[in-house]
CSV table of C-alpha atoms and ligand atoms in Angstrom, one decimal:
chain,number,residue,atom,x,y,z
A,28,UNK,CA,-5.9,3.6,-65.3
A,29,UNK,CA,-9.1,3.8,-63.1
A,30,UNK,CA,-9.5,2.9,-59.6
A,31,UNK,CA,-11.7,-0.2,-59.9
A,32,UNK,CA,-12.9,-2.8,-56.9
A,33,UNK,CA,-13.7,-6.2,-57.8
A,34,UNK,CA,-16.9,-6.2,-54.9
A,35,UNK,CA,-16.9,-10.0,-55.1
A,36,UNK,CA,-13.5,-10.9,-54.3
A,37,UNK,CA,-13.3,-7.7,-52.1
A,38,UNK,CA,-11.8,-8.2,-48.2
A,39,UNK,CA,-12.3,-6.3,-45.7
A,40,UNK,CA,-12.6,-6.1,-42.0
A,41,UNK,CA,-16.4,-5.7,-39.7
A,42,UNK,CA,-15.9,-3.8,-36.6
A,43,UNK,CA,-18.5,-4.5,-34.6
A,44,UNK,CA,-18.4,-1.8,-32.1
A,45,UNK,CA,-20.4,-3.3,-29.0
A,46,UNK,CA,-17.9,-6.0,-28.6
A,47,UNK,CA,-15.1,-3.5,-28.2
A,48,UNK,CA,-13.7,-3.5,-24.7
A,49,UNK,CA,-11.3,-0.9,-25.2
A,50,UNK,CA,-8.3,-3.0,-23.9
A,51,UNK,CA,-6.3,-1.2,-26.9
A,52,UNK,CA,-4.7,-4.6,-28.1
A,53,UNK,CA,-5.1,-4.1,-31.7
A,54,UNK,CA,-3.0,-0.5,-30.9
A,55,UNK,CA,-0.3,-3.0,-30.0
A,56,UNK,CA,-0.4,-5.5,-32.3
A,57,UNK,CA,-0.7,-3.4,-35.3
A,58,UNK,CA,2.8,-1.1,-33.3
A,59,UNK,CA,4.3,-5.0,-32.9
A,60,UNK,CA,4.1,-6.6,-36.4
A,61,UNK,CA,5.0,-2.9,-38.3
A,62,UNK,CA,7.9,-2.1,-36.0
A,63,UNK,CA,6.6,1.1,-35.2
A,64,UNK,CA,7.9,3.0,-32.6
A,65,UNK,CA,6.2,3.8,-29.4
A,66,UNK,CA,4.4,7.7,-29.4
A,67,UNK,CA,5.5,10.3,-26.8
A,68,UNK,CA,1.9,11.4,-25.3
A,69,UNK,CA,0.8,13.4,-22.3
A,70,UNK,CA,-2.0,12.4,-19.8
A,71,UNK,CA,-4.8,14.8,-20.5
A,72,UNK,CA,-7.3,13.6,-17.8
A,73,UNK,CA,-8.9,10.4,-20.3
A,74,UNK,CA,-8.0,7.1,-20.5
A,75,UNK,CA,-7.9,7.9,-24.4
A,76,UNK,CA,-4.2,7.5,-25.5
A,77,UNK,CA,-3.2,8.5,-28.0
A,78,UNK,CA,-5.7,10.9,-28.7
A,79,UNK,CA,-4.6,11.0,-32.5
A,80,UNK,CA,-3.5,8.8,-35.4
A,81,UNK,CA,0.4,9.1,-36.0
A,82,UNK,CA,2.8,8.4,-38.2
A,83,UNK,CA,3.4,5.6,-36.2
A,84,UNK,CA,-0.1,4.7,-35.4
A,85,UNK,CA,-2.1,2.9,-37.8
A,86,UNK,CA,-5.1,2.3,-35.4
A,87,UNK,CA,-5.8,3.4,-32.4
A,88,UNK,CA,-9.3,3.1,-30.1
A,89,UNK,CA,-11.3,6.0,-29.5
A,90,UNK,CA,-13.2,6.3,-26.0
A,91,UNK,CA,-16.7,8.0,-26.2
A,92,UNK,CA,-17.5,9.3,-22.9
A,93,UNK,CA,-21.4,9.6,-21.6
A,94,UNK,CA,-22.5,10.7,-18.6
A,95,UNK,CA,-26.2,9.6,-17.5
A,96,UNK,CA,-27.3,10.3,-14.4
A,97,UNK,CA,-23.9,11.0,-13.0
A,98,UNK,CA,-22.7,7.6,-13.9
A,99,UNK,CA,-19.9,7.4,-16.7
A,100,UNK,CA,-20.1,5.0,-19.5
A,101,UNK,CA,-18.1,4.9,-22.5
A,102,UNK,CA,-18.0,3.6,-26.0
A,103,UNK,CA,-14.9,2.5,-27.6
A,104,UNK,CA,-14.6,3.5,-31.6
A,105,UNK,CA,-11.5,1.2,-33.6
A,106,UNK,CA,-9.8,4.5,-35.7
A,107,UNK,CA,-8.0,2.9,-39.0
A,108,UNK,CA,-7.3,3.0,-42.7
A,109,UNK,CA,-11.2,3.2,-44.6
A,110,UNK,CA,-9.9,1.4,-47.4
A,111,UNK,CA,-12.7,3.4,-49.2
A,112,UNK,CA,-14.2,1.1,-52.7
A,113,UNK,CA,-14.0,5.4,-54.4
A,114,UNK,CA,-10.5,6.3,-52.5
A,115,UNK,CA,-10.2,10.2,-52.5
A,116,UNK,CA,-5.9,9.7,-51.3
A,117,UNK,CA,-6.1,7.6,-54.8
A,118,UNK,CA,-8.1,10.1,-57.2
A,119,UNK,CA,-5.6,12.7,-56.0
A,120,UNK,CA,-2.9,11.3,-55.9
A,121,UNK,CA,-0.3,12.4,-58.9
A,122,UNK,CA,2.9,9.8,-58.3
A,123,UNK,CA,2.0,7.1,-59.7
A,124,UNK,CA,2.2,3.9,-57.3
A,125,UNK,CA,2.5,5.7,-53.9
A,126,UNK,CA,-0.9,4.9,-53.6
A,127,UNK,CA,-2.7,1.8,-55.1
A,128,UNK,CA,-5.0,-0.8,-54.9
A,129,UNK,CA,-4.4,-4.7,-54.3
A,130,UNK,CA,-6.8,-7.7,-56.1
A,131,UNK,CA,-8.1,-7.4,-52.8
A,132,UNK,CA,-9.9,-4.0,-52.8
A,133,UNK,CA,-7.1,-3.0,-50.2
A,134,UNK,CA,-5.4,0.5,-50.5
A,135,UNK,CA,-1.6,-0.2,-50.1
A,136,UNK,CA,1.1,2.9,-50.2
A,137,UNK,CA,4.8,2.8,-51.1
A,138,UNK,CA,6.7,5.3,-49.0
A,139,UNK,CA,9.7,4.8,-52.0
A,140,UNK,CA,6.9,6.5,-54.4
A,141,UNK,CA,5.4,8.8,-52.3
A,142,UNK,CA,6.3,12.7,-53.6
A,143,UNK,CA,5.5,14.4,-50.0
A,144,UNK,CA,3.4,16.9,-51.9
A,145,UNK,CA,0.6,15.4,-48.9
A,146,UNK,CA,-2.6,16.2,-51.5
A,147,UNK,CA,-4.0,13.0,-50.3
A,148,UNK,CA,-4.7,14.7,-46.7
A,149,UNK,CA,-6.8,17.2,-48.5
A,150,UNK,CA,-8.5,14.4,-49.8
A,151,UNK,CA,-9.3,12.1,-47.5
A,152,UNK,CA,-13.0,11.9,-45.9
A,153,UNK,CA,-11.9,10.4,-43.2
A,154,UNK,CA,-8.9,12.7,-41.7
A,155,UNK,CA,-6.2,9.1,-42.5
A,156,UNK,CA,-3.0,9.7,-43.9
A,157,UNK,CA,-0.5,10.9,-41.3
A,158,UNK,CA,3.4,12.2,-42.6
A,159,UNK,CA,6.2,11.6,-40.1
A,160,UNK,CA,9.9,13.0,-39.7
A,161,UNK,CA,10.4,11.4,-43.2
A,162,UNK,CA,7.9,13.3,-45.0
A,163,UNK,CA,6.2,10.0,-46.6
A,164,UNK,CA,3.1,8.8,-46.5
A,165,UNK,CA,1.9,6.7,-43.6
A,166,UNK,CA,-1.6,4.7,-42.9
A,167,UNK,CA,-2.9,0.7,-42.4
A,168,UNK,CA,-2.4,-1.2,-45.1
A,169,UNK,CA,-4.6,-3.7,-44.0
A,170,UNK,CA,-1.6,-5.9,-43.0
A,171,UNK,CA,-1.4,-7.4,-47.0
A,172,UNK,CA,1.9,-8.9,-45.8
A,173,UNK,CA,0.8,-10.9,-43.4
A,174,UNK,CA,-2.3,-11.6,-45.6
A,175,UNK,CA,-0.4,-12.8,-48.1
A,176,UNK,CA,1.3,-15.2,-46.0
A,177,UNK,CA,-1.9,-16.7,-45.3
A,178,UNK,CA,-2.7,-14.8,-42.1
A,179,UNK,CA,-5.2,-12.9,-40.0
A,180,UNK,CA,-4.4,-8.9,-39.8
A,181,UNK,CA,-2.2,-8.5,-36.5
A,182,UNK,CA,-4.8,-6.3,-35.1
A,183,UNK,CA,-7.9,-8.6,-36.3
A,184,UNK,CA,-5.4,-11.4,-34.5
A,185,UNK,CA,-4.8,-9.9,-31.2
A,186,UNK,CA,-8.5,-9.0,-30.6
A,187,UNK,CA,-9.8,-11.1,-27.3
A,188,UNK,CA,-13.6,-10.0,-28.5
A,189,UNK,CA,-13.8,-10.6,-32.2
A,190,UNK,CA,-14.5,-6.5,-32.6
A,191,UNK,CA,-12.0,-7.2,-35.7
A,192,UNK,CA,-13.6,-9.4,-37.7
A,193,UNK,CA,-11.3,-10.0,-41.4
A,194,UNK,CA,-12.5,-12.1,-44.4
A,195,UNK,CA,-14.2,-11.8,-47.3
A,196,UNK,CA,-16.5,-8.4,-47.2
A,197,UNK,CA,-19.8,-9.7,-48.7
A,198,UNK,CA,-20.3,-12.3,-46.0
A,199,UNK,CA,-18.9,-10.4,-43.3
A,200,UNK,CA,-21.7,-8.1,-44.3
A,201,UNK,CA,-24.3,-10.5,-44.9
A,202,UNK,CA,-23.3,-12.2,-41.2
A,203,UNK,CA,-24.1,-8.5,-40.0
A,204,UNK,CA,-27.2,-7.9,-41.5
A,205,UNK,CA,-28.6,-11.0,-40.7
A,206,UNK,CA,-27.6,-10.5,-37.0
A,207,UNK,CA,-29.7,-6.7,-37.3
A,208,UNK,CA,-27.3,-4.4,-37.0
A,209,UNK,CA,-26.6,-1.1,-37.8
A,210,UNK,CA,-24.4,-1.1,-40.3
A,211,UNK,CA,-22.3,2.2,-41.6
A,212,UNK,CA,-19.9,2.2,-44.9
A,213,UNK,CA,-22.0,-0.6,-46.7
A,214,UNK,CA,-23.0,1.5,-50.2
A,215,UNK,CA,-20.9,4.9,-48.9
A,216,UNK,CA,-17.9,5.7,-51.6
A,217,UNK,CA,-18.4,2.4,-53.3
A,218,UNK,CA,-18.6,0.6,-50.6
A,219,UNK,CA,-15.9,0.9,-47.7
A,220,UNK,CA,-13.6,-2.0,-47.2
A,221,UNK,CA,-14.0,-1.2,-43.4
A,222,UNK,CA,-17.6,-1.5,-42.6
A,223,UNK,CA,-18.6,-1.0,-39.1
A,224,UNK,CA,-21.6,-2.0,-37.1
A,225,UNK,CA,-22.3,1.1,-34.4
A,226,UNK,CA,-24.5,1.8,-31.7
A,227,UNK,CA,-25.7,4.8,-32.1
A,228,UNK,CA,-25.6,7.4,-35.2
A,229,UNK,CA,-22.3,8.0,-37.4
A,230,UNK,CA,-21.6,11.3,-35.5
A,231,UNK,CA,-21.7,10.4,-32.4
A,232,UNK,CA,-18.2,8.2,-33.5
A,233,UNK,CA,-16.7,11.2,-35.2
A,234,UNK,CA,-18.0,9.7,-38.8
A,235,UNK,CA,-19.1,11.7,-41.1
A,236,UNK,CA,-23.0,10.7,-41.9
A,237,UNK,CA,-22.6,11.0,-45.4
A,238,UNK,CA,-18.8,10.4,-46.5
A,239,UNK,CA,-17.6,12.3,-49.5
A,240,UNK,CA,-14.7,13.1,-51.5
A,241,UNK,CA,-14.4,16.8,-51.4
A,242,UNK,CA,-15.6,19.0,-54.5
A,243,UNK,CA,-12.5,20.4,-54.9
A,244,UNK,CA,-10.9,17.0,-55.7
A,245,UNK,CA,-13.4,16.0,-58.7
A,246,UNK,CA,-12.4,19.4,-60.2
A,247,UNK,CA,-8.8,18.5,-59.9
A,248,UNK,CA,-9.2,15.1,-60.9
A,249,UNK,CA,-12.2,15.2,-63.4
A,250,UNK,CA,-12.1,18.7,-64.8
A,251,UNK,CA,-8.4,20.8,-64.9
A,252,UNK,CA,-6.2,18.1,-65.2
A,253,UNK,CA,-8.0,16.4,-68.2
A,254,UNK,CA,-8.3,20.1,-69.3
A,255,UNK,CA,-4.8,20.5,-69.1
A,256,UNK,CA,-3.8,17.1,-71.1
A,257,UNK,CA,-6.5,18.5,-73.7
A,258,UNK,CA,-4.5,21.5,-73.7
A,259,UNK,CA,-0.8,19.8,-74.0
A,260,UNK,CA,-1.9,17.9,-76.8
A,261,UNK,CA,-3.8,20.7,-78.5
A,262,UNK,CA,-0.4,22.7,-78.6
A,263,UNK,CA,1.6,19.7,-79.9
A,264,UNK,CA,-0.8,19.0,-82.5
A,265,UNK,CA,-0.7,22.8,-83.6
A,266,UNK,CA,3.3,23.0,-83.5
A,267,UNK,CA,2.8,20.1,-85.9
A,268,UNK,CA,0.3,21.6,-88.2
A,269,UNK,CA,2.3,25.0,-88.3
A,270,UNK,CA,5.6,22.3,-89.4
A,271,UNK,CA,3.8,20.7,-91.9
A,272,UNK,CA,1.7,23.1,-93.1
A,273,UNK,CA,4.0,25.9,-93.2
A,274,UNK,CA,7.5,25.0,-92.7
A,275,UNK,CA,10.3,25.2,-89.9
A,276,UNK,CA,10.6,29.0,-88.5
A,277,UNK,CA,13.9,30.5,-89.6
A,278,UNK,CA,15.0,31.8,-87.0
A,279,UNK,CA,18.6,31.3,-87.1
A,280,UNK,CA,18.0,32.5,-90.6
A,281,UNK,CA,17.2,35.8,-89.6
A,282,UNK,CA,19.9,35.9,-86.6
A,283,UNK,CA,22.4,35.3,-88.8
A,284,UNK,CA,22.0,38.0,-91.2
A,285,UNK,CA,21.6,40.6,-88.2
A,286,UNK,CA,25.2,38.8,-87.0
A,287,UNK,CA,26.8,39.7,-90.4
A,288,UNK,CA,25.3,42.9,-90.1
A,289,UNK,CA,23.5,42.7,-93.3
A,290,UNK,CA,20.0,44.5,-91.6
B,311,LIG,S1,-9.9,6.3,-45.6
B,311,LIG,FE1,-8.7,8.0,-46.6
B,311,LIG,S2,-6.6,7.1,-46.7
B,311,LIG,FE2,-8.0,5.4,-46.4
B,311,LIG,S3,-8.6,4.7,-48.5
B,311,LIG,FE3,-10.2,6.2,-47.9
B,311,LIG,S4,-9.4,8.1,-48.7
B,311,LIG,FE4,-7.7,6.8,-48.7
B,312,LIG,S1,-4.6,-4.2,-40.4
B,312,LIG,FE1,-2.4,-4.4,-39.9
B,312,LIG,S2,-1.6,-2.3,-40.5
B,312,LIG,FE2,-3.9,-2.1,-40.4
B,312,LIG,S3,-4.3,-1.5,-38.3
B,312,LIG,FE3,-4.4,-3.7,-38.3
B,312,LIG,S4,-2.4,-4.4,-37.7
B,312,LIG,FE4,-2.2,-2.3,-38.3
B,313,LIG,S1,-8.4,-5.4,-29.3
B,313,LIG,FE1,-10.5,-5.6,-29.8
B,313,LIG,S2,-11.6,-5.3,-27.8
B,313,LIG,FE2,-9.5,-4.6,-27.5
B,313,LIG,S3,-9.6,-2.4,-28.0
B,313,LIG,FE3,-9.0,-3.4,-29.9
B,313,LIG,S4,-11.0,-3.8,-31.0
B,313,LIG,FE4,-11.5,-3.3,-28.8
């Protein structure tokens, strides 16, 4: 069935990246409500920890060090789960269920369903899905739980600056545009379900200023495998014709006269 977003009930969250304070609660709260366990990292002379997505971290903040005029400033850049409207992890994805899509435009996995085969890497635009000792599958799934419990996303929660700002994504959006920002992921892959206000151009975050799913993955998904169904069914529906049109092979036929050594 295809991947479809309904863009008027669709959630999502607005980060707003100049209210960011970098105080790394939403790394916590996200490691809290998920039971995740705490990563093993190394000091590497930043204040940036961890310097990576894990397994076992669904968000993390990313510092963006300047120097100007020997003064050090930095930007802080909330690292999560796209939730992309066109999800390449999705289009890619061949077990059916590992990966899917809630009523509310969010992109949920089920480690149960997940095959470890780990196309949805390759797939990605964004660099998301992390695989851990277990060899499943990992990334935010937008806390649905909680959401369907009728609360705020633990991160969105635990934020003391309202960088995390979850609701409905056509008026976090229209809210944004009406304060003038700079808005990235609004139209980008159908629309991302995490649209964040920046500072400053997509690359200087890390983003990508024009986020696509890789060639190789339309191909895959819109050229050989459909070719290869075509082909499947093309050589049932010749065994078929050959039955009807010209009878069973006899092999055992033959196999038995060369048995009774009648050749
Ligand atoms: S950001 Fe990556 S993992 Fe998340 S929905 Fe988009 S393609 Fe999938
Ligand atoms: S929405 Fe939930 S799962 Fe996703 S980063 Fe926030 S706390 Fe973690
Ligand atoms: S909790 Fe809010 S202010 Fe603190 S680091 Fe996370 S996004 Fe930034």
């Amino acid at each position: 069935m295809a991947d479809t977003v309904n863009q008027a009930t669709r959630k999502g969250f607005l980060v707003d990246t100049s209210r960011c304070i970098g105080c790394r609660s939403c790394q916590v709260a996200c490691k809290q409500w998920n039971k995740l366990e705490a990563d093993k990292t190394a000091n590497k002379g930043t204040f940036e920890n961890p310097r990576d997505l894990t397994p076992a971290l669904y968000n993390r903040i990313k510092f963006i060090e300047k120097e100007t005029d020997g003064a050090i400033s930095w930007q802080f850049f909330n690292e999560r789960c796209m939730h992309c409207g066109d999800a390449g992890c999705m289009k890619v994805c061949p077990s059916p269920g590992a990966l899917s899509r809630t009523s509310d435009g969010i992109v949920v996995f089920n480690k149960d369903k997940c095959i470890s085969c780990k196309y949805c890497v390759s797939a990605c635009p964004f660099n998301i899905p992390r695989y851990g000792a277990d060899d499943k599958v990992s990334k935010c799934h937008l806390c649905t739980d909680r959401i369907n419990g009728g609360m705020t996303p633990a991160c969105a929660k635990a934020c003391p600056t309202e960088t995390l700002k979850y609701g409905r994504r056509s008026e976090l959006i229209a809210k944004a545009t009406a304060a003038k920002k700079t808005l990235y992921g609004v139209d980008d892959l159908m629309g991302l379900g995490v649209v964040y206000a920046l500072e400053g151009p997509p690359e200087q975050y890390g983003l990508p200023a024009r986020p696509s799913i890789p060639l190789s993955i339309f191909l895959w998904k819109d050229v050989i495998k459909p070719l290869g169904i075509l082909g499947f069914w093309s050589s049932i529906g010749a065994m078929l014709l050959h039955y009807v049109t010209i009878g069973p092979k006899k092999v055992d036929d033959d196999l038995d006269s060369r048995e009774d050594g009648h050749e």
